XYZ file of C-alpha atoms in Angstrom:
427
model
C -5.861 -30.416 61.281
C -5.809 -31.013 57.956
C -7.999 -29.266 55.283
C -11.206 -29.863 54.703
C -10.857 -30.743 50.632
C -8.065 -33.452 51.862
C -10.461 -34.633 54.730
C -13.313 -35.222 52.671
C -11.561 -36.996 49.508
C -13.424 -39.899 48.661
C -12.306 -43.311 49.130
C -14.157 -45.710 47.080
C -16.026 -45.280 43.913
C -19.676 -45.068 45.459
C -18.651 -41.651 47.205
C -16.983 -40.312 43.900
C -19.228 -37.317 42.250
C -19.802 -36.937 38.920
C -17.710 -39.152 36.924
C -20.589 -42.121 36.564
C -19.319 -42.474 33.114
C -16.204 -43.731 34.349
C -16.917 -45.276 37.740
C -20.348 -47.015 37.254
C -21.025 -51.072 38.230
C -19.763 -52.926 35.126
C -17.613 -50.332 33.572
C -13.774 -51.171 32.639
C -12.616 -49.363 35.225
C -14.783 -50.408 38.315
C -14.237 -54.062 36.531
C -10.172 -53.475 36.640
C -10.267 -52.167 40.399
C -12.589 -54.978 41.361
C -10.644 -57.750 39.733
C -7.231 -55.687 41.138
C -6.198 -55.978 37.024
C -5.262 -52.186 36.492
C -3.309 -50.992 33.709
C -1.470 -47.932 32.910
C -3.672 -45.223 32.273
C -3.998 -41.272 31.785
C -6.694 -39.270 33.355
C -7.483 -36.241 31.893
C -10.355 -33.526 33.025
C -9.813 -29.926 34.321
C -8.565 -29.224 37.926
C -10.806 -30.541 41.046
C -12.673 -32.721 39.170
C -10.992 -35.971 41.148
C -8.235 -37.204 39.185
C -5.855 -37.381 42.106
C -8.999 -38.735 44.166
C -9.919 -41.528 41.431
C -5.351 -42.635 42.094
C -5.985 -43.077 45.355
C -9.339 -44.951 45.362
C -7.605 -47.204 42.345
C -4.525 -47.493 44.944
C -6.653 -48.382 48.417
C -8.662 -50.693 46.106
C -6.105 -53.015 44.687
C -3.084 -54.747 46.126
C -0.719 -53.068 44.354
C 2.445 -50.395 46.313
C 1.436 -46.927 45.832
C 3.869 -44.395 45.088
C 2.964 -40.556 44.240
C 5.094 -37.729 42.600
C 4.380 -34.894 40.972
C 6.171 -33.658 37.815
C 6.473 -30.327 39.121
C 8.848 -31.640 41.465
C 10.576 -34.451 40.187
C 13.085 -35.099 37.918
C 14.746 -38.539 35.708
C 16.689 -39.256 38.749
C 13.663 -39.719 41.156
C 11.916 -41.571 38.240
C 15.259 -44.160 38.254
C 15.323 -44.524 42.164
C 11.213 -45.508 41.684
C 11.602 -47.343 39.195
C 14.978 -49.764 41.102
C 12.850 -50.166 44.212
C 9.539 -51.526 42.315
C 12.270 -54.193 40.635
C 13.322 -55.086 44.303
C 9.304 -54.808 45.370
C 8.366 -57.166 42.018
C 11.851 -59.773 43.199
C 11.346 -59.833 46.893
C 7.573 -59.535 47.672
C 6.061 -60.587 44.361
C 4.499 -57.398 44.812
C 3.271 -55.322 41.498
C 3.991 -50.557 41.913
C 1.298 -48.106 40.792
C 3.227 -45.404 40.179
C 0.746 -41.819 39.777
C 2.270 -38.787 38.210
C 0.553 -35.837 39.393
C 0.919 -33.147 36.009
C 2.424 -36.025 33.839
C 2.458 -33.149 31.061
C 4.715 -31.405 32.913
C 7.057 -33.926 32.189
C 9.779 -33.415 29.189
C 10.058 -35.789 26.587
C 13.321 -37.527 27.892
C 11.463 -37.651 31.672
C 8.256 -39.048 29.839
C 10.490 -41.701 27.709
C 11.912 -42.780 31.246
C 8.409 -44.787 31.652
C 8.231 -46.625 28.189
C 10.397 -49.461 28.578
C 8.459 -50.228 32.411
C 5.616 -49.616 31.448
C 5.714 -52.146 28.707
C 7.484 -54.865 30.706
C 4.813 -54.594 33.670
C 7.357 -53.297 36.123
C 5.327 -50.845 36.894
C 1.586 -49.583 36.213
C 1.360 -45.912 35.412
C -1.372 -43.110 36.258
C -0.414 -40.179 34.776
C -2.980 -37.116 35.750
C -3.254 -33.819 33.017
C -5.490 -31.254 32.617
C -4.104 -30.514 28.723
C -5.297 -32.724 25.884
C -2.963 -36.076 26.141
C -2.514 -35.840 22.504
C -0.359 -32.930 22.716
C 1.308 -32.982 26.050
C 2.402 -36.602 26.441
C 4.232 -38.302 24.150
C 2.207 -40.755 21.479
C 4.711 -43.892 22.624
C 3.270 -43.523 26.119
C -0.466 -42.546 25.047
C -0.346 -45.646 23.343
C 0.087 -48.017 26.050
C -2.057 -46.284 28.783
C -5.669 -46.030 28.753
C -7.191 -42.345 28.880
C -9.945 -41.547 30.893
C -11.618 -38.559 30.285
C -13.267 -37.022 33.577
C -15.944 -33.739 33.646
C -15.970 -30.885 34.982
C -18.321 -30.755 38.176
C -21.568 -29.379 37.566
C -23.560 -27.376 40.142
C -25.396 -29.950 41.489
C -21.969 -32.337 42.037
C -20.686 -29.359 43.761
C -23.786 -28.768 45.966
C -23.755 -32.165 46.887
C -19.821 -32.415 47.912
C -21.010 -29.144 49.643
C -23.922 -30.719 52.188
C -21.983 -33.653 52.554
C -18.991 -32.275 54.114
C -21.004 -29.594 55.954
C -23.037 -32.117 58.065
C -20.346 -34.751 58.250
C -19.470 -35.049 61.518
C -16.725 -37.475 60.972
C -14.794 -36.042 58.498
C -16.209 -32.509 57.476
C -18.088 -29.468 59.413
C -20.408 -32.031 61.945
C -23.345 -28.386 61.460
C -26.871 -28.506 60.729
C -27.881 -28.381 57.034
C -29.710 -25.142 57.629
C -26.338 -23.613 58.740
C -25.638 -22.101 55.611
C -28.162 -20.998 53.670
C -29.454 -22.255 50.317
C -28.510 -19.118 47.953
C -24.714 -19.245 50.200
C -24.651 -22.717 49.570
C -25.430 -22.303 45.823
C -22.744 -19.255 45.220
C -20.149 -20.892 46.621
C -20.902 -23.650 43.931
C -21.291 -21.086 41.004
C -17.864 -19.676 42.011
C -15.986 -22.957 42.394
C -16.681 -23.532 39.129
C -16.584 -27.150 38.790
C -13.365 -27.198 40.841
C -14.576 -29.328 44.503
C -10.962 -28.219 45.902
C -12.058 -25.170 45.672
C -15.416 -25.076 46.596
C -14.781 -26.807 49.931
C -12.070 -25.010 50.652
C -14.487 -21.841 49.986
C -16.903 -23.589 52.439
C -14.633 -24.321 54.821
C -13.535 -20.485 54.785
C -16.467 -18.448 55.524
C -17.882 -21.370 58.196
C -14.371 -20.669 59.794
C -15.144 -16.706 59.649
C -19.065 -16.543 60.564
C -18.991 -19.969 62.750
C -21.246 -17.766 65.261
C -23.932 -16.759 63.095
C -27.260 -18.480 63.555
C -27.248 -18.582 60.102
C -24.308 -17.670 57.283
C -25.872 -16.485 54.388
C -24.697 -15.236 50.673
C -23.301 -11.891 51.950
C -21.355 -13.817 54.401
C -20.102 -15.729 51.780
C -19.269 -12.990 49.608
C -17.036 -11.552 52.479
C -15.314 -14.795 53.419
C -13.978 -15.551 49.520
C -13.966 -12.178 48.623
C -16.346 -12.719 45.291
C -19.574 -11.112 44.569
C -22.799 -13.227 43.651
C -23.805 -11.551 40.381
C -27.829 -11.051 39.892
C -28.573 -14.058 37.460
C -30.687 -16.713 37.562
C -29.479 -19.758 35.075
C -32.943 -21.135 34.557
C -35.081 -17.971 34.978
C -35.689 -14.258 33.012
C -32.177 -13.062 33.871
C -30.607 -15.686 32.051
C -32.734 -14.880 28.755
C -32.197 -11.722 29.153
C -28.491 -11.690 28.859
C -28.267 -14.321 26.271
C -30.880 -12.043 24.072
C -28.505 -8.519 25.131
C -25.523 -10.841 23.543
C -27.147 -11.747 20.610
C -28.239 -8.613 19.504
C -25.230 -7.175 20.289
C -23.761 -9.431 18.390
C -26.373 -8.718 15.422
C -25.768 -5.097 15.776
C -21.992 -5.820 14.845
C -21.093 -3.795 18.565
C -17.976 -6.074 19.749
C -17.970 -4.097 22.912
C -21.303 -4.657 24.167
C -21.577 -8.366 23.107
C -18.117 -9.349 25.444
C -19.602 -7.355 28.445
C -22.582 -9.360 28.464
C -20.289 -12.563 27.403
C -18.181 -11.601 30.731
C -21.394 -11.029 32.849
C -22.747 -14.484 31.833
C -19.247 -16.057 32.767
C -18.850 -14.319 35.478
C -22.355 -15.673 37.128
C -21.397 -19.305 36.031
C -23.498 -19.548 32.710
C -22.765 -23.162 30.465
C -19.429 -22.018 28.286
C -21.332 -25.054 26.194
C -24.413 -23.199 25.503
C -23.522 -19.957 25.177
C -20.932 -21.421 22.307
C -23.831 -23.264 20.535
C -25.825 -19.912 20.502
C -22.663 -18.618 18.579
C -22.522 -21.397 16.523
C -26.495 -20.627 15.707
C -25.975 -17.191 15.393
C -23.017 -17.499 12.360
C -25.821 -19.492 10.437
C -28.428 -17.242 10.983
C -27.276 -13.923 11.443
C -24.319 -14.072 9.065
C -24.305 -17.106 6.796
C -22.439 -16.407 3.384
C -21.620 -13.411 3.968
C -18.802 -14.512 5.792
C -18.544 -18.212 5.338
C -15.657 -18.268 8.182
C -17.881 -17.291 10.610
C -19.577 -20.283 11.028
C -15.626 -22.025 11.157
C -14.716 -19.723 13.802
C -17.572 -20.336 15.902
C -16.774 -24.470 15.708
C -13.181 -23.510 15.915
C -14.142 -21.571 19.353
C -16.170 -24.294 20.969
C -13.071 -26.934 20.432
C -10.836 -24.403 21.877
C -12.532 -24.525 25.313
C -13.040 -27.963 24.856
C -9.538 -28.664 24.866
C -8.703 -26.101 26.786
C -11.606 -25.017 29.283
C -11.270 -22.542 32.116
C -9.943 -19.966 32.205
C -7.152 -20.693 29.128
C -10.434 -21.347 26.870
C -12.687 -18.207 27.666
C -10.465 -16.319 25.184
C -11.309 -18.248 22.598
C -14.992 -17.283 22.990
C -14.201 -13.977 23.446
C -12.419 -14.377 20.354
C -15.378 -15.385 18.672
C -17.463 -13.260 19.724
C -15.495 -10.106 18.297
C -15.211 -12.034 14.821
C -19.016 -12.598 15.078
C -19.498 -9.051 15.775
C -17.556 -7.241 13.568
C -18.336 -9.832 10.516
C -21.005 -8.833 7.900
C -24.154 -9.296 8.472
C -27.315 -11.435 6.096
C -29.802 -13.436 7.236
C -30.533 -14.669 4.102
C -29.770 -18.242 4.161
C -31.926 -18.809 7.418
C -34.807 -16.649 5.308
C -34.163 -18.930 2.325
C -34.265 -22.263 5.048
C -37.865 -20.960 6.153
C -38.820 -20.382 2.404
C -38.488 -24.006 1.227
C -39.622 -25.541 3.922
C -43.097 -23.696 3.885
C -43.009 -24.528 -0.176
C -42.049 -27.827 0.753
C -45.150 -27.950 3.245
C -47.425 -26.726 0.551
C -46.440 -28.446 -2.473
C -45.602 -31.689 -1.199
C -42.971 -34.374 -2.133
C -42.910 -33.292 -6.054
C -41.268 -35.961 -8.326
C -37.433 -35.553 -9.601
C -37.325 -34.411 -13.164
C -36.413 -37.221 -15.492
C -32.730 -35.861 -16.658
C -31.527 -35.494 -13.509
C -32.022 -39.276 -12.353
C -29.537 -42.121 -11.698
C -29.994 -44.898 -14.291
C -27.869 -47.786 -12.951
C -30.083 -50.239 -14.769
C -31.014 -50.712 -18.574
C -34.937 -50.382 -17.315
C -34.298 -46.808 -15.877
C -32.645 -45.661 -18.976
C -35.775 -47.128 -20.965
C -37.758 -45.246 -18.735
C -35.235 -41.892 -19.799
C -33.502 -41.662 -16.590
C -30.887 -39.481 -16.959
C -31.737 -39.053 -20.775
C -30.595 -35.159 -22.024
C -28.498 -34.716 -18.295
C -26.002 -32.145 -18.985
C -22.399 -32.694 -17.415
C -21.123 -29.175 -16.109
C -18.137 -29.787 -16.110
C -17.980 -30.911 -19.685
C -19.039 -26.805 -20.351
C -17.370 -23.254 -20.026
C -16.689 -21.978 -16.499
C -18.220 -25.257 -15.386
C -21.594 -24.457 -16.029
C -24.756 -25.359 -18.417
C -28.116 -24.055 -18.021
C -30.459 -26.652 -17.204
C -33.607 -27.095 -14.850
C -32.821 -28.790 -11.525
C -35.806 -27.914 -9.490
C -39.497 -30.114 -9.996
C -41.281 -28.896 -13.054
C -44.002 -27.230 -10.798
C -41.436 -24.868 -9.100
C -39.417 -24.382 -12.668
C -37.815 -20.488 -12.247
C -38.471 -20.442 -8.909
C -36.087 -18.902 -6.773
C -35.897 -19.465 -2.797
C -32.278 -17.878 -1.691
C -31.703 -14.008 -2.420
C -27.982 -12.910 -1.248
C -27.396 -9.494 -0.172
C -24.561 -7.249 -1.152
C -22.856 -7.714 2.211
C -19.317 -9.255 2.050
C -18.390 -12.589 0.327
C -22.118 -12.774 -0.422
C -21.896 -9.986 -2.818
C -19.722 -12.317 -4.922
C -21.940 -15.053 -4.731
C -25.094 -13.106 -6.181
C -22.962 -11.468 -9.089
C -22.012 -15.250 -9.603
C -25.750 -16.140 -9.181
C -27.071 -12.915 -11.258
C -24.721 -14.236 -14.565
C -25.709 -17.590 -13.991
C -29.474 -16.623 -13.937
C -29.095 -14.210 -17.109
C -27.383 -17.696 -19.102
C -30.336 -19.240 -18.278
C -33.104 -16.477 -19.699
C -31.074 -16.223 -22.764
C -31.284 -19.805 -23.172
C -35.024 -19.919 -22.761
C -35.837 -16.898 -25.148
């Protein structure tokens, strides 16, 4: 028999999960199926996510020949004999080849320049399937005459859904009672599959094959059959908040060791990559700010990374992060100085711009001495004058204090001589 993740493989749009982007009534791609007008195109999303699927719905949708390779296996020779028979296909039967390329990027450039010339001409409609970034792994000439689709990753609840669906099939999938496996199995086998519906019903199918006899298989069971623990977490309830707060104080008390364990335990139980990154990303603003300006660049830098990359290549990139984070010196004083103005600003209200420091586009403004006695820095030593920028009300006042922690040590000895210019000028 074959598997289960082959049995249950959707075949039209409706029954595809979690790409509604992509596959929803009126989009270009349900329009293209629907009108059988497909054109070459590259789908791109991490593995199990239904790129293969979304070729075969395109191919049992339209009228076109269907032929499927994968780069791993195939070579510029199999890519001529495909592309003489779709020229006797197109000459005898009138008859138009989608040709899908499982792993396009696996292709080499000569293999990959193999499909230009067709590809242009019509011969043949490409689907090229990657899980790397297009714009690196397949060459721009081809890029720029396919489409690219970007797909998700799964989320939980697209995985718990492929789950009950093939559990209570009884066409195509397990033909059992819902209540067969129980919720908390159910929901670990989608926390492990991690976005990856191969995997998760091939999970599924594993342990029903091992406790079949059980009234009732439940998380241990589960945890036997695929050989992976459930962690203790709880994404929307106190466990989760408690790990996120161990990782940013560990991170705040500059311990690198203690801030990946608790990185790895919130991986590990199938925490959002996405939001623990935009804590980080918080965290470099708050907890470090200028004194180390590249933390907040390494942070960005991290969440691309995985982006681009995503499991597992990508996780080192937050662990990466999170050591720079750690180890980097610590001030809080530009999220102190952020709370400070906006209180003043609270208080004092919208206070008018001082005169000199106005645009005067018009002859009426500079009547009215906008702009009158502005002082150009860069027209002065070291690219600075002293002059007052702030309202008149707040005159001396100062709102950011930098501490004497890394690169903001430089900018208060900057700030310091720049202050002392100003106090000689006034006396």
């Amino acid at each position: 028999m074959r598997p289960l993740a082959d049995r249950m493989r959707p075949i039209n749009l409706d029954e595809l999960v979690g790409q509604e982007h992509l596959t929803a009534k009126g989009s270009l791609l349900q329009k293209a199926i629907e009108d059988d007008r497909v054109f070459s195109m590259i789908l791109w999303g991490p593995p199990g996510c239904g790129k293969t699927t979304l070729a075969g719905i395109i191919a049992n949708e339209t009228k076109s020949e269907f032929i499927e390779i994968s780069a791993v296996l195939s070579g510029v020779k199999d890519i001529r004999q495909i592309i003489e028979k779709a020229k006797e296909r197109r000459t005898l039967y009138k008859k138009r080849t989608l040709l899908f390329v499982d792993e396009i990027h696996r292709f080499n450039k000569a293999q990959q320049d193999a499909f230009l010339h067709h590809v242009e001409k019509g011969l043949i409609t490409l689907i090229g399937a990657t899980t790397q970034n297009p714009s690196f792994e397949v060459i721009p000439a081809l890029v720029s005459r396919c489409r690219v689709f970007t797909l998700n990753s799964l989320k939980k609840e697209n995985i718990l859904a492929i789950l009950n669906r093939a559990l209570t099939d009884s066409e195509n999938g397990l033909g059992l009672e819902k209540e067969k496996l129980s919720d908390n199995a159910c929901e670990h086998i989608a926390i492990v599959s991690d976005g990856d519906a191969r995997i998760g019903l091939t999970n599924l199918e594993t342990a029903v094959l091992h406790f079949s006899k059980q009234e009732q298989i439940r998380v241990q069971d589960v945890e036997t059959a695929i050989e992976k623990k459930s962690l203790l977490y709880d994404k929307a309830g106190e466990e989760h908040f408690n790990l996120i707060s161990a990782f940013i104080k560990s991170m705040r008390g500059s311990d690198p060791d203690a801030a990946i364990y608790w990185l790895e335990r919130m991986l590990a139980s199938g925490d959002d990559p996405y939001y623990i990154l935009r804590r980080m990303i918080r965290f470099a603003t708050e907890d470090i700010g200028m004194a180390d300006p590249g933390a907040l660049t390494m942070a960005l830098n991290a969440s691309e990374s995985f982006r681009i990359l995503g499991h597992p290549e990508g996780d080192d990139a937050i662990f990466q992060a999170t050591i720079y984070l750690a180890t980097a010196p610590k001030s809080n004083a530009v999220y102190t100085a952020h709370k400070t103005i906006k209180k003043t600003v609270q208080e004092t209200g919208y206070l008018q711009v001082p005169l000199h420091i106005r645009n005067a586009p018009t002859n009426l403004m500079k009547n009215l001495n906008y702009g009158k006695g502005y002082k150009y820095a860069h027209d002065y030593k070291d690219g600075f004058t002293p002059q007052t920028y702030l309202p008149s009300d707040l005159e001396d006042q100062r709102f950011y204090f930098p501490t004497d922690r890394g690169y903001e040590k430089t900018v208060k000895q900057r700030l310091e001589a720049w202050i002392s210019l100003k106090q000689k000028k006034d006396n």
